[in-house]
Each structure stands twice: as C-alpha cells, then as structure tokens.
XYZ file of C-alpha atoms in Angstrom:
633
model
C -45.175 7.163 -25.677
C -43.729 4.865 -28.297
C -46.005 2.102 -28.825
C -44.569 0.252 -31.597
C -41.212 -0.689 -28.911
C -43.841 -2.214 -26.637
C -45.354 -3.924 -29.527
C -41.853 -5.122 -30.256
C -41.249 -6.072 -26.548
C -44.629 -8.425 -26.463
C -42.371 -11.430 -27.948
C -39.184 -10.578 -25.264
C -41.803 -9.515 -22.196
C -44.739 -11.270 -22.772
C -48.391 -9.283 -23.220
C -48.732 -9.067 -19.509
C -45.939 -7.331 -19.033
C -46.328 -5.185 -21.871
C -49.624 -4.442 -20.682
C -48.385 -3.491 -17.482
C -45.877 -1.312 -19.039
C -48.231 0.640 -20.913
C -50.573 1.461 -18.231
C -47.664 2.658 -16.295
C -47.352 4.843 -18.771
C -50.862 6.318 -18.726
C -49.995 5.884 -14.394
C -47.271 9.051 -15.717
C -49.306 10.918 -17.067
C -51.974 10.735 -14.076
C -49.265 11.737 -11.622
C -47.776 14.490 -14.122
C -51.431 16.093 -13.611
C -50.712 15.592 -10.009
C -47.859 17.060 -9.553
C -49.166 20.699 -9.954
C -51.744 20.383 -6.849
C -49.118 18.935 -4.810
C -46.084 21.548 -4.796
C -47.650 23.235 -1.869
C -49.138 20.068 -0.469
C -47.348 20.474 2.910
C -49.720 22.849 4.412
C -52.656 20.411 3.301
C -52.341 18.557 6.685
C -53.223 18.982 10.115
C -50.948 16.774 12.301
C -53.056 16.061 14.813
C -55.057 13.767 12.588
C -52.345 11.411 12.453
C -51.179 9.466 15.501
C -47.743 8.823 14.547
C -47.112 12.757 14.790
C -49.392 13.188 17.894
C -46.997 10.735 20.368
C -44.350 11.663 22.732
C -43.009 8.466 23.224
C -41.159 6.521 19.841
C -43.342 4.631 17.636
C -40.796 2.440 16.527
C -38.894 -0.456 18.440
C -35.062 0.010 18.813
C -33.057 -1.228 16.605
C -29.037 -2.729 16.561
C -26.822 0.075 15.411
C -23.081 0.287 15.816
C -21.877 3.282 15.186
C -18.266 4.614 14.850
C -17.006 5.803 18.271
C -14.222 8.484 16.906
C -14.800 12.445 17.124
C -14.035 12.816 12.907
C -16.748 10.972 11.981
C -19.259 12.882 14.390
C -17.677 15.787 13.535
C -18.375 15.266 9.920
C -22.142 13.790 10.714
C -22.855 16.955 12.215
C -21.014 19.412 9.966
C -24.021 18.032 7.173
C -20.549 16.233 5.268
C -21.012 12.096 4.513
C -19.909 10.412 1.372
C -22.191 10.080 -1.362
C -20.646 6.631 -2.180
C -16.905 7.202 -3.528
C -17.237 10.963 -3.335
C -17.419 13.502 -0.761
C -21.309 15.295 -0.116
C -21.651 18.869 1.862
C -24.566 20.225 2.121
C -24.951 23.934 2.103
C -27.977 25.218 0.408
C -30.989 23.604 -1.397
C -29.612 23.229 -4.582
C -27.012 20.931 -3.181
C -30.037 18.007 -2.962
C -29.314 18.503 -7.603
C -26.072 18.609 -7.366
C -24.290 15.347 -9.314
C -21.353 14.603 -6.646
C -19.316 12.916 -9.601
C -19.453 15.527 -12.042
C -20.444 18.337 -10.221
C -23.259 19.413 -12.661
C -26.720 20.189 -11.347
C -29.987 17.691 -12.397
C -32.794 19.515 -13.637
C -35.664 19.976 -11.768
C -38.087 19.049 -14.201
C -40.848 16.243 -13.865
C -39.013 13.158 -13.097
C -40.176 11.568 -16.171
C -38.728 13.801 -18.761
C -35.331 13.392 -17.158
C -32.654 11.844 -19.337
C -30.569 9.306 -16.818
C -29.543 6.103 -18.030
C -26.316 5.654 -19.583
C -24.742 8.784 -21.609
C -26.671 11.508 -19.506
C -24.947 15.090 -19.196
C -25.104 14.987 -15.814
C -23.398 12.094 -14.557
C -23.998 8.705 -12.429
C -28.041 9.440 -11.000
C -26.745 6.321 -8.350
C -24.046 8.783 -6.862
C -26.793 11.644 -7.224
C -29.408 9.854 -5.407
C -27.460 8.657 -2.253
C -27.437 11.745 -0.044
C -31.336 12.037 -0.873
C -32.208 8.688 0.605
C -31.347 10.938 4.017
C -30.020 8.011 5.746
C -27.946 10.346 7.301
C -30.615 11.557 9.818
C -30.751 8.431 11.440
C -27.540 9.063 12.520
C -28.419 12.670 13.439
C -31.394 10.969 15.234
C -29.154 8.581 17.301
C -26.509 11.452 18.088
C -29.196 13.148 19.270
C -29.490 10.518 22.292
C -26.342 12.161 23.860
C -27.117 15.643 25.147
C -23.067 16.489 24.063
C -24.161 16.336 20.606
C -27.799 17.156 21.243
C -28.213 20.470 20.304
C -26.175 20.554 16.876
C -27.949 17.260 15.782
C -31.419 19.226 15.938
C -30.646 22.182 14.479
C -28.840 20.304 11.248
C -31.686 17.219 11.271
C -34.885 20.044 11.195
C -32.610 21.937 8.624
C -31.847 18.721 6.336
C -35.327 17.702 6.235
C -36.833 21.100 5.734
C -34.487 21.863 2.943
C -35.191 19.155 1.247
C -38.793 18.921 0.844
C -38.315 22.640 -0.232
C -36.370 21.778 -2.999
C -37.860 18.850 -3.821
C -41.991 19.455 -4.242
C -43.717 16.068 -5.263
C -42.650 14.495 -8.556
C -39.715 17.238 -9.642
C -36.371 15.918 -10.074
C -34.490 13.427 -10.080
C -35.739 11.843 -6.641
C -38.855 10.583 -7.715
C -37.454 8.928 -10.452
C -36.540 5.848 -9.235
C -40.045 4.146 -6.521
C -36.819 2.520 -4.673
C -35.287 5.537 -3.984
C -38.468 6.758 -2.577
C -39.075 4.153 -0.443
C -35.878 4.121 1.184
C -36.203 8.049 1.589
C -39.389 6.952 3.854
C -38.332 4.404 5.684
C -35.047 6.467 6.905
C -37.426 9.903 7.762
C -39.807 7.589 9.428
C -37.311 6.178 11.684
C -34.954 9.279 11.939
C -38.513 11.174 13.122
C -39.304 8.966 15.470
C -35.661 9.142 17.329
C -35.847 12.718 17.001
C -39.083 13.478 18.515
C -38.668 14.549 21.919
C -36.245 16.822 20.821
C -38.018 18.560 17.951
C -37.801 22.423 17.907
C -39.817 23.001 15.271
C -42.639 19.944 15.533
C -45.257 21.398 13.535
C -43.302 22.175 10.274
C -41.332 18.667 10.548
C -44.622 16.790 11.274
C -46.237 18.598 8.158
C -43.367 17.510 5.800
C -42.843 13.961 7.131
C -46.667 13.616 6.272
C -46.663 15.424 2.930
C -43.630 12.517 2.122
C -45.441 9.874 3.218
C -48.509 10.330 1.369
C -46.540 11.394 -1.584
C -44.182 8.770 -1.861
C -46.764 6.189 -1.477
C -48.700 7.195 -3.849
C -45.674 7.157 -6.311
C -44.389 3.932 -5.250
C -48.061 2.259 -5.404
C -48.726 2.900 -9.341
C -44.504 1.969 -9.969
C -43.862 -1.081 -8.295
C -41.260 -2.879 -10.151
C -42.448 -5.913 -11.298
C -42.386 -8.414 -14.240
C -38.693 -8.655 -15.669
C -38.444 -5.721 -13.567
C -38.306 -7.265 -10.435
C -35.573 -7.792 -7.746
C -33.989 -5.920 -4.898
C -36.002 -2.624 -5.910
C -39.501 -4.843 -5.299
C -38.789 -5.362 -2.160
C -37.784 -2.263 -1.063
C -40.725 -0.655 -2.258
C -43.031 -3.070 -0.373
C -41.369 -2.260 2.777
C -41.838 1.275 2.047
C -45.415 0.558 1.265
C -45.925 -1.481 4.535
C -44.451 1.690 6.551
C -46.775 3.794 5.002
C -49.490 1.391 5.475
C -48.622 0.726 9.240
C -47.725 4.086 10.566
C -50.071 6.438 8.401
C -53.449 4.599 8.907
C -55.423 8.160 8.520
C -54.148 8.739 4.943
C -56.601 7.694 2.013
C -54.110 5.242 0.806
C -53.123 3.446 3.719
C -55.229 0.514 3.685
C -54.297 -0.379 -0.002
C -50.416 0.450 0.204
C -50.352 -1.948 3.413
C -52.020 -4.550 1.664
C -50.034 -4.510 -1.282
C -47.210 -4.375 0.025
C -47.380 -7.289 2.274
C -48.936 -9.691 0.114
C -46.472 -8.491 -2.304
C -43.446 -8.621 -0.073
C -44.147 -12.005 1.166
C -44.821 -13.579 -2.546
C -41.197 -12.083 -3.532
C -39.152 -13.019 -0.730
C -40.305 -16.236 -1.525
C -39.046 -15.988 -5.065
C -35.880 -13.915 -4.162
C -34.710 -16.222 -1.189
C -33.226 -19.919 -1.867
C -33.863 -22.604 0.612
C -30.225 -22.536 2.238
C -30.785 -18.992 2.951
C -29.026 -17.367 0.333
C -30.479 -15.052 -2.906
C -31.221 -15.540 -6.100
C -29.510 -12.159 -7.495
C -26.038 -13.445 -6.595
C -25.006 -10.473 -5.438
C -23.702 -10.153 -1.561
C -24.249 -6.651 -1.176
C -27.901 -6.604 -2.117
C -28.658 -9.812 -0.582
C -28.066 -7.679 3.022
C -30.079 -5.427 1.928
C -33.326 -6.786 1.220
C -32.316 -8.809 4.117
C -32.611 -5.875 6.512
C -35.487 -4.720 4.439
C -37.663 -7.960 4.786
C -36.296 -7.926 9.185
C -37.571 -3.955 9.147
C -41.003 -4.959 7.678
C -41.470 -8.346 10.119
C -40.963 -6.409 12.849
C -42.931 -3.442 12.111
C -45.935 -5.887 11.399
C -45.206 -7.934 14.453
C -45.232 -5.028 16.814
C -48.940 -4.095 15.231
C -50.480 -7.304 15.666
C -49.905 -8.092 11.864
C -47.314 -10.730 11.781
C -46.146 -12.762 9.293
C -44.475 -16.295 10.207
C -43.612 -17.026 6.484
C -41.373 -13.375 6.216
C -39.866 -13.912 9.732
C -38.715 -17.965 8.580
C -37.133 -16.428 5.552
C -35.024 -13.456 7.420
C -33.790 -16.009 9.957
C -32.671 -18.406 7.048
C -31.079 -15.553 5.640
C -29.129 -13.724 8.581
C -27.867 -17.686 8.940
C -26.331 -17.618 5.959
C -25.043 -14.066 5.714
C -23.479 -15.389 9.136
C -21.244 -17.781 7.643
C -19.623 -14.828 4.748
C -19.347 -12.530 7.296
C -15.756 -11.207 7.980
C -14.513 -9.490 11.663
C -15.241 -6.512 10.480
C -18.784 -7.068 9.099
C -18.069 -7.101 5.195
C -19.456 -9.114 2.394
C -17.613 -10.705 -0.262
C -17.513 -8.526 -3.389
C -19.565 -10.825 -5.632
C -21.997 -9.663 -7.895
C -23.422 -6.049 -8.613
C -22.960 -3.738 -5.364
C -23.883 -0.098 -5.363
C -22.857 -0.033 -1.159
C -26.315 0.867 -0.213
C -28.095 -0.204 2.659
C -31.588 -0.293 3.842
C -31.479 1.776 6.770
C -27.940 2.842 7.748
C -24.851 1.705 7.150
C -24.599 1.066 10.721
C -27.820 -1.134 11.342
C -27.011 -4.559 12.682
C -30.281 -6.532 13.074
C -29.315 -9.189 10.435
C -25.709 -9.829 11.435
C -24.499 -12.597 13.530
C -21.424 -14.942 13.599
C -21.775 -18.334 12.353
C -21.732 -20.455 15.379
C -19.789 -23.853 14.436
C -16.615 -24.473 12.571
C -16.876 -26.443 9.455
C -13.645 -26.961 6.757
C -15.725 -27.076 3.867
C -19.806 -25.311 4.392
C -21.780 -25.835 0.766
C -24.637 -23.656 -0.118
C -26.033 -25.856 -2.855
C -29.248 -23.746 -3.952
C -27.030 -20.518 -3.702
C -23.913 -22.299 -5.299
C -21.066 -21.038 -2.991
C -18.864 -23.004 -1.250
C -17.138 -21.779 1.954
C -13.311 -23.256 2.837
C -11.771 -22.538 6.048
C -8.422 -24.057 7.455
C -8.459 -24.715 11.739
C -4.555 -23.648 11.721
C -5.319 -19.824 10.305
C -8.940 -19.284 12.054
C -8.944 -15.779 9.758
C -8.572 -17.509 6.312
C -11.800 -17.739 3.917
C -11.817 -18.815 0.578
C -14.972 -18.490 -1.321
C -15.852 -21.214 -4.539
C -18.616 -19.510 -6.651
C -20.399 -22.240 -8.817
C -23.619 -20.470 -8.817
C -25.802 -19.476 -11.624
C -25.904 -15.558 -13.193
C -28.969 -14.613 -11.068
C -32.701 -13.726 -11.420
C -34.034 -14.430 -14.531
C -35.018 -12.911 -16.886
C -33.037 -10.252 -17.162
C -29.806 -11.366 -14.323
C -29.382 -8.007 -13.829
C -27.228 -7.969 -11.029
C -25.379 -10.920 -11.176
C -21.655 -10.936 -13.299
C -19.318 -13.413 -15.245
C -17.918 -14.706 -12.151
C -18.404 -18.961 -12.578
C -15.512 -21.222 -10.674
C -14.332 -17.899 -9.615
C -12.406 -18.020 -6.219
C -11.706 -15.592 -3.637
C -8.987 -15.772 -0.609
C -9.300 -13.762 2.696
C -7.115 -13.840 5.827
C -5.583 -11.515 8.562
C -8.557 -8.921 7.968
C -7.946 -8.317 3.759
C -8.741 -9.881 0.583
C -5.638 -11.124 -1.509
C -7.456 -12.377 -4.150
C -10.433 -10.186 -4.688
C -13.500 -9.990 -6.792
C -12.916 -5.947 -8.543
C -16.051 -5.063 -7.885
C -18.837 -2.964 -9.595
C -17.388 0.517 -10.288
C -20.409 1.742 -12.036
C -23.926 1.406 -13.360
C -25.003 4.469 -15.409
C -21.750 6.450 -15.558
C -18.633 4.736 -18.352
C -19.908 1.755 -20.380
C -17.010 0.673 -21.286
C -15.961 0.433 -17.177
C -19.615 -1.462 -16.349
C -19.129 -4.118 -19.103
C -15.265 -4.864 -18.081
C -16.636 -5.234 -13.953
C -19.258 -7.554 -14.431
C -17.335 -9.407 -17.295
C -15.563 -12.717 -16.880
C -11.956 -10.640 -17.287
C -12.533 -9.090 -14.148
C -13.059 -12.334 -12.178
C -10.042 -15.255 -10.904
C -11.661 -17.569 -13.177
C -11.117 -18.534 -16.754
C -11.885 -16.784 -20.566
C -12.333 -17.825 -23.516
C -11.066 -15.729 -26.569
C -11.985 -12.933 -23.880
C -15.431 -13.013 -23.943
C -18.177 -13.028 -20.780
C -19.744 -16.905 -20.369
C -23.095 -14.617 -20.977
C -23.969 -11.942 -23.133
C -24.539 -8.543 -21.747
C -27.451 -7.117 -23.287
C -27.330 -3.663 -21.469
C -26.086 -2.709 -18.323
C -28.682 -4.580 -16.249
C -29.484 -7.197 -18.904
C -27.751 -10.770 -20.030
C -29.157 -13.015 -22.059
C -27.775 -16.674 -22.929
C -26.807 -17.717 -19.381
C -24.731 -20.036 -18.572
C -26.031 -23.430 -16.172
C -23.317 -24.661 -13.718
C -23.387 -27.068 -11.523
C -21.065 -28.607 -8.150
C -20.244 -32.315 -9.051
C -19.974 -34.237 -6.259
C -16.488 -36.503 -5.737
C -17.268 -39.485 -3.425
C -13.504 -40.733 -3.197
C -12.256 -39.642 -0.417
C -8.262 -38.290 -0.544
C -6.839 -38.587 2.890
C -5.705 -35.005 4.460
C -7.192 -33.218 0.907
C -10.368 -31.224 0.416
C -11.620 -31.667 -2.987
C -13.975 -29.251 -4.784
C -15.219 -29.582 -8.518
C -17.534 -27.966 -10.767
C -17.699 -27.188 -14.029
C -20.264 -24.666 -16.461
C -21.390 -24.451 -19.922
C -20.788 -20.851 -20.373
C -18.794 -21.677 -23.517
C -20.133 -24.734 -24.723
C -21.397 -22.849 -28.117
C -17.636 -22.238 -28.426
C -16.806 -25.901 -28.316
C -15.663 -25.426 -24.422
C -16.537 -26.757 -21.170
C -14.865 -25.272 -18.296
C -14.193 -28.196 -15.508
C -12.200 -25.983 -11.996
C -11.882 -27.531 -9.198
C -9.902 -26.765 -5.792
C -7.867 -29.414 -3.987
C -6.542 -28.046 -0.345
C -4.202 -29.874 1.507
C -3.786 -29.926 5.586
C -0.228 -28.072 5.099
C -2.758 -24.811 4.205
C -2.135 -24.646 0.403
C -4.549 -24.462 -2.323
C -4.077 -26.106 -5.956
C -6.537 -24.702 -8.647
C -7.381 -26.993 -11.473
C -8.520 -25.795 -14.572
C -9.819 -28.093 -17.553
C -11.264 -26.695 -21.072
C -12.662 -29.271 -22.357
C -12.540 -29.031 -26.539
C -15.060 -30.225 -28.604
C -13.009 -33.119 -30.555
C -14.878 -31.800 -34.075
C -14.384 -28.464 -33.376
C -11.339 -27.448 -34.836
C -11.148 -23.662 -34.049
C -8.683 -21.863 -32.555
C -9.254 -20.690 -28.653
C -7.561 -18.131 -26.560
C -7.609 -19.185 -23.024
C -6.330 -16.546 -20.100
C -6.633 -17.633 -16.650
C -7.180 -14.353 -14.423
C -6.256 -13.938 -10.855
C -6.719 -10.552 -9.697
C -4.636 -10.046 -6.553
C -4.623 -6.863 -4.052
C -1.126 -5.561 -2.567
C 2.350 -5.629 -3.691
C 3.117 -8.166 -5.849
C 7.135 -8.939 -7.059
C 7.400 -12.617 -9.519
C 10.628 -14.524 -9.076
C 12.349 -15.013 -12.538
C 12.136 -18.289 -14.061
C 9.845 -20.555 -11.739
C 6.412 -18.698 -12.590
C 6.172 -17.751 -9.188
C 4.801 -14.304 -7.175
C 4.854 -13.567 -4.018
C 2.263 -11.152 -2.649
C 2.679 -8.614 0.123
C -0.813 -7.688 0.881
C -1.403 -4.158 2.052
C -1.865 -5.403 5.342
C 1.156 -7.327 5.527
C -0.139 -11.015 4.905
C 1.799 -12.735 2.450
C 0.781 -15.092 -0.023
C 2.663 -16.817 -3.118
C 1.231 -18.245 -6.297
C 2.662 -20.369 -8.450
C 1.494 -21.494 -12.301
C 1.610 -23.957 -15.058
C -0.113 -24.179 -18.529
C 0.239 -21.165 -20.454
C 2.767 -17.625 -20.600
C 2.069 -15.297 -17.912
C 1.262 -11.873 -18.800
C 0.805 -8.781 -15.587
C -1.610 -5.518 -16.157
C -1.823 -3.097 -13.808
C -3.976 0.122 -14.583
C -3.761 -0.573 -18.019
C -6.434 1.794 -19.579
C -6.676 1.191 -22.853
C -7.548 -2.772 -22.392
C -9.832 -2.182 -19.326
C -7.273 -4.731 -17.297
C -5.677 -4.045 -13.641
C -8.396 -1.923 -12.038
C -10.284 -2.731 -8.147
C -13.317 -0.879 -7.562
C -12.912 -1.139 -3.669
C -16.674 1.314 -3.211
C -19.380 2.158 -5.857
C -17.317 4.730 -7.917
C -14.113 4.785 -6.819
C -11.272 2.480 -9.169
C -8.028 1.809 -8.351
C -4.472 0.058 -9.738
C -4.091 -3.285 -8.768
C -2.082 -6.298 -10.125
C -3.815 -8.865 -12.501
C -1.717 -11.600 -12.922
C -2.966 -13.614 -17.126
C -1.673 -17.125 -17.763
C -2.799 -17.248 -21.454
C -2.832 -20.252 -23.850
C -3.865 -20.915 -27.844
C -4.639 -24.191 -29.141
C -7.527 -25.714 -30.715
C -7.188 -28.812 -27.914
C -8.688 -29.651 -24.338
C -6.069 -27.633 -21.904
C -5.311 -27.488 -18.341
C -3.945 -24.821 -15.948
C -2.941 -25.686 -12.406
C -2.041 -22.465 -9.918
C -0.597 -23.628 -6.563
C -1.580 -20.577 -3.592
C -0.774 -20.311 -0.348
C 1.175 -18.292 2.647
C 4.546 -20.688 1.823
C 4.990 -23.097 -1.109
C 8.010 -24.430 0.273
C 5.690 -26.252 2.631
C 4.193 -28.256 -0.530
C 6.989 -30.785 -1.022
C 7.243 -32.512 -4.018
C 5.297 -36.026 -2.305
C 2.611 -33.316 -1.540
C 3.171 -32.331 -5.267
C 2.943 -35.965 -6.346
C -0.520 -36.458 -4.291
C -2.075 -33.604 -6.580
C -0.984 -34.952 -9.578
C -2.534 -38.291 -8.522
C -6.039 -36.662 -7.502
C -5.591 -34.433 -10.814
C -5.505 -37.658 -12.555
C -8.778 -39.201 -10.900
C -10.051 -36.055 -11.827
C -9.908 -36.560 -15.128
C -12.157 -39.585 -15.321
C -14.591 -37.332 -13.638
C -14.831 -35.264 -16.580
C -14.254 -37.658 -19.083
C-alpha cells in the first residue's frame, strides 16, 4: 500500500476521498483473507433456503427483446461462439473464461488485486477480456430456450457455460473480480438467464448452488467497492442495480438487507446527479447513457414488482428513454459521441428503453445536455447532430472527448460524417489519446492540440465551458445555429461555429477563431471533417463528392485554408474509424489548415447537390455570415 500517493492525492481528491481510498484498501486485504474459505463455497448452500431457487414459475417480469431472426446467428449462439466486442469468442474449455481475445495470451489467475491491467499490461485490453464473462450470452440461451427447436441444445450449452465458469473462476481469482461493474453485470445477466431457464433445468441442484454462491459472492465484492468519489459514473450505477438484485431476489443471504438498501438509496442519489433535466446524461457519451438507462428501467421495475417502488427512479428513466427517442436511428443505433465500449446492461437485444420520438420538429435543442438535433421534412432519414455540450462528469470527465461544435450527418440508414469512435481504453495509448482528441472530431484545432488536457486515459483536466448563443433574428427559409467554447482561450482563441441550413437541404458550416488582438503568436488552425465511404475531390473548386458505402451521396465544398486528405495514415494517428470497441478501420479525413496570428474563418458548404445552392442562396449566407459577426463581436 503506498501511502505517501494518497497523501499526495489529499490536495487533487480531497481527505474524504482519500479516506475512502485507503480503507478500500484495508476492504482488499479483508476479502484477500476471504478468498481462501470461499473457493469451495458452492457446496455451502442448501437451495431450498432460498425462494428464488425453490419456484417453478419465473421470478422475473418479461422483458422487450428483439432478437435476430436468421439461422447464423442461432447457430453461432448455440455453438458457445459470440463476439467479444471486435473479436471473435469460442468457448471450449475452462481456460477459455482467461483467455485475452485480442492477444490471445491467458490472464493469470491470481487474486484480482495483484493483477497488472491498466495500460501497458502483457496481456492485452482486460475490456475485450471481460466481455464474454459478463455471460450475457445466456440470456439469449435462456430465450432460445422458449422454442422447443432449439430447446434441447440451449440447455445443455447454458448448464455447461455457467458450470464452467464458476469452476474456473472461485471467488476473488482473476481477472473477473477485478472490476465491481463487471460483477454486477455478471449477476444481473445469470439472474435473469436463470430465471428463463428454469423449467428446463437438467441439472437444478448444481445450477441453483452456483447461481447462489455468485450472488452472495459478488455482493459482497461489489458492497465494500462501490465506485464512488471522482470515481463515480456509469460503473456506480451498475453496481447499485446489481446490489438491488441481490437485495431483492436473495432476501435469505446475510447481506441482503444492507446490499438492497445501499443500493437504492445509492442508485436514486446518482441518477439524480448523472441525469440532466431534458433527459439526457452528464457523461456525454451516447453509448453509456443507454446503458445506465436500461440499468436504472431494470432496477424500477424489479422494485416495483416487490412492493418497493420508487417514483423519483421511474420519472428519471421516462425522461431519459424520451430523449434517447429523439437520437435514435431505424435501426436502433446511437450516435458515436463520447467514450463507447458497446456494452449493454442486459443484452444487446433488450428493448425496454427504446421508443421513436413521436412529433417532427426541424430543429429539437437539448439545452442541459447541449445537443442540438436538425432534421429536413423533404429527406425524413436525414439527422444532423450539433454537439455544444460540455466534456462530461466532473471531476475527472472520464468518458467524455474533444468533440465541441462538432457535427455529425446521417441519412438513408449510414453516417457520412461520423464521429471515429473509441477504439480503445487499456490496449495502445497512443490510439486512446488520438479517439477522444479534438483531431478525431469534424470540428476545429488549434496547433493540434485537444480543447482539454488528457491527464490519463480516463482523466482531463482544464475543461473547456461552451455554451449555445441564442440568435433572435429570424432569416426567412434558414435555420440558424451558433455556439462557441473557450477550449483555447489560454491560446488567445475563441472558437465561434455555427450551422446555417437552408430549405433547398444544404448545410453551411461557419467557423470563427477569434484572436486575441495582443496576442501575437502564431496558430495552426485545421478544420477536420471525417467522412465514411468513397470519397473522389474535383480539381480546382475545393470540392468532394462522397459516395457513402451505402450509396447516398453527399458533396462538400470549402473555403479558408489548403486542404490536406489522410487516410490510414499511421504514423500521424489521422484517417482511422473505430466502427466497434476494438476494431479500426481506413477512412477519409478531409484537413482545411490555416497559419496566421489573426481572427480566421472557414466556411464548408454540405449537402446531397450543391448545384441546388445558387449563388442568391450563396449571397443569403454571406449576408447572415455577416450578422453573425456582430454576434461575436
């Protein structure tokens, strides 16, 4: 235990915290003394105590899940194969649950807290490692099981899974009890996969013996590590809904009444904290905003359906599905905006917080949240997302990226001008910073660098206040959209975007970096736009025309600086997609880069046809670019 860091950390944390993290470490050393009584801790129960084993009939309410209807992916479900994010999982023995998918090394199976695996471990990425051990997959097994063609094979594999896993994993060994998250998603999913699985259990006694030697030793886990402090976020709330289906289900275990208490009262105090009034979160991150979405709808319901509900959780999930309604695409996905590791809560099937936004609006504004939504009633499929929100959760932001004035365009189905993504937490520095770094967003850089620091790869520090500023003259058959942040104001910058859209369907981008008069440095701007498909420029008019891999086209057109392209350029990080946690691919980013020591603009003209923006149209712009200006003085 190294005591002088937290004595260092009392100035950055505060002696609460510090306090906090001390006893957690004594909390280690408890559980380290533990762990020897409990690696045959499975035959300590009898499961008739416990009515949750005891009933024929399911525990749990149904649930919303949409499953894929096609033979390969069934096939695959039930031949124990599923992807462990961007790579492919099989299991085949027990050792498989230590197997690192990305490098194919094996974890050690040591106490969890001796385990080396944050950033430059010899294993590999622990994220990729711990996705097939949240066993998410058995609530598919447990819903295949409903149709007696797939009955039989779902059993056998489910009992099998499960089995082999708490075999290979006794309490507090490896890599799966590092993380109290991980641990509480592991028993939510057995919960619920149990409890589909029940009537058809072949083996009830040794599957009711494990699912109760989890329970009790998960909870106890995630009771002494609840993240909290400058620790808190996403991972808080999971672990509260993990402690409230301990709490609920397992009344009989010694712990019950505590873990049910904490982790309501808990739960409730941080979606408060995590969830903005307009319904969306405070992490600025899409993908993880679902997620403790569905976690915080999972834990209202379970309390509702024993008597123990909470009207103050259940206001905040409706607020939220509301606005997750609006981002939505056909399909069901997210925008790609901040930190997204493609987990989910349940199943990546679950559907109990998705629903379609119910009235058409041209322009929706999420003011606390800091997104604004454009749509256009002549192409009902095109979305294009304005992000003037803030970095995230303080302290530490850890999930939220470089993205300010950023803009994203959807239509027909695919993104044409994307957000690349997250890539990576623990694995490549160099490919985590470049991700959540302003390079990798369609917004603006100066002299390259992020508008925050990154501290780590889940810390920032100096973060960057933006704000939507609101334009009261109204410009007949234009949308108008500004906002500006301070991300580089210690560089003598401001950074003033904002989005004019016309009714002919295309979009002029502003951009204004405002100089400090008496600062007489130097600045390299590059504008970034980061655009998915095939992309061919026409010579001489600063002008590309995008084939998107769909087939929807798109052209952009700019002014204001030379225009450089990258695509899968290694050696400066530029030109990469992450389309899933830990898979990258080549794209084409487009850099229209400028040096001067003045205030500068940029202006990029998108849409399907630029030949429909005559040059009165043109004209018009230039007029509103001009009132524009007085805005930001």
């Amino acid at each position: 235990m190294n005591f002088a860091w937290y004595l260092n950390r009392v100035k950055v944390m505060g002696f609460r915290e510090v306090a906090h993290r001390l006893f957690e470490q004594i909390k280690l050393l408890l559980l380290r003394l533990e762990q020897g009584g409990r690696d045959k801790g499975v035959l300590r129960y009898d499961v008739t105590d416990y009515a949750f084993c005891r009933r024929v009939e399911p525990k749990l309410s149904d649930l919303l899940f949409e499953l894929p209807s096609n033979e390969e992916w069934k096939e695959a479900i039930l031949s124990a194969s599923w992807p462990a994010l961007g790579y492919q999982w099989c299991w085949r023995e027990q050792g498989d649950w230590h197997l690192a998918p990305d490098t194919e090394k094996y974890w050690p199976k040591d106490f969890f807290g001796d385990i080396s695996y944050r950033a430059g471990n010899p294993f590999g990425d622990v994220r990729v490692a711990w996705e097939p051990s949240r066993l998410q997959q058995l609530v598919a097994l447990g819903l295949l099981a409903g149709d007696k063609n797939y009955r039989e094979r779902a059993v056998i594999l489910f009992e099998r899974l499960l089995l082999s896993w708490l075999e290979a994993n006794p309490p507090y060994r490896g890599i799966h009890y590092i993380s109290a998250m991980e641990c509480a998603l592991r028993l939510i999913s057995v919960c619920h996969a149990v409890d589909l699985m029940r009537p058809y259990l072949r083996q009830p006694v040794a599957i009711w013996q494990g699912v109760v030697s989890l329970v009790d030793s998960h909870a106890s886990l995630i009771v002494h590590r609840l993240s909290l402090h400058s620790s808190a976020g996403n991972h808080t709330i999971a672990e509260c809904a993990g402690l409230i289906y301990a709490g609920v289900l397992f009344p009989e275990l010694a712990g019950a009444a505590r873990w049910l208490k904490t982790g309501k009262e808990l739960l409730e105090q941080e979606a408060q904290r995590q969830f903005l009034e307009d319904g969306g979160g405070v992490e600025q991150a899409f993908g993880y905003h679902l997620f403790i979405t569905d976690l915080c709808n999972l834990s209202a319901r379970l309390l509702a359906a024993h008597d123990l509900s909470s009207p103050r959780l259940e206001g905040i999930v409706d607020s939220a599905c509301d606005f997750l309604a609006e981002f939505f695409s056909e399909e069901w996905l997210l925008p790609s905006i901040g930190d997204s590791d493609d987990g989910y809560a349940l199943s990546p099937y679950l559907r109990i917080s998705h629903r379609r936004a119910d009235k058409f609006l041209r322009v929706k504004t999420f003011t606390e949240s800091g997104y604004s939504l454009l749509r256009d009633k002549d192409v009902a499929s095109r979305s294009i997302i304005f992000d003037h929100g803030c970095l995230g959760m303080p302290p530490s932001y850890g999930h939220g990226h470089s993205d300010c004035l950023s803009v994203t365009w959807r239509e027909q189905g695919e993104m044409l001008l994307i957000d690349p993504g997250t890539f990576t937490y623990t694995g490549d520095e160099r490919w985590r910073r470049y991700f959540r770094g302003a390079t990798a967003h369609n917004t603006v850089s100066v002299n390259r660098l992020d508008q925050a620091m990154q501290q780590s790869a889940f810390m920032w520090s100096e973060p960057f206040e933006a704000r939507k500023i609101e334009v009261s003259e109204a410009f007949a058959g234009y949308t108008v959209l500004l906002a500006c942040h301070s991300g580089y104001q210690a560089l003598g910058v401001v950074h003033y975007r904002a989005l004019i859209y016309s009714e002919a369907g295309v979009l002029s981008v502003w951009d204004r970096l405002l100089h400090d008069p008496l600062n007489n440095d130097k600045r390299e701007l590059s504008l970034w736009w980061h655009v998915s498909g095939e992309v061919s420029a026409n010579a001489g008019d600063n002008q590309f025309s995008l084939l998107g891999r769909l087939g929807t086209q798109l052209q952009l057109r700019f002014s204001g600086g030379k225009l450089v392209t990258h695509v899968a350029n290694e050696e400066q990080g530029l030109g990469w997609d992450a389309p899933q946690y830990g898979v990258k691919r080549p794209i084409t980013t487009i850099e229209v880069c400028h040096s001067g020591n003045t205030t500068h603009e940029f202006l990029s003209h998108i849409g399907s046809d630029l030949r429909q923006m005559n040059p009165e149209q043109e004209q018009v712009v230039e007029q509103i670019i001009i009132k524009l200006r007085l805005l930001t003085g």
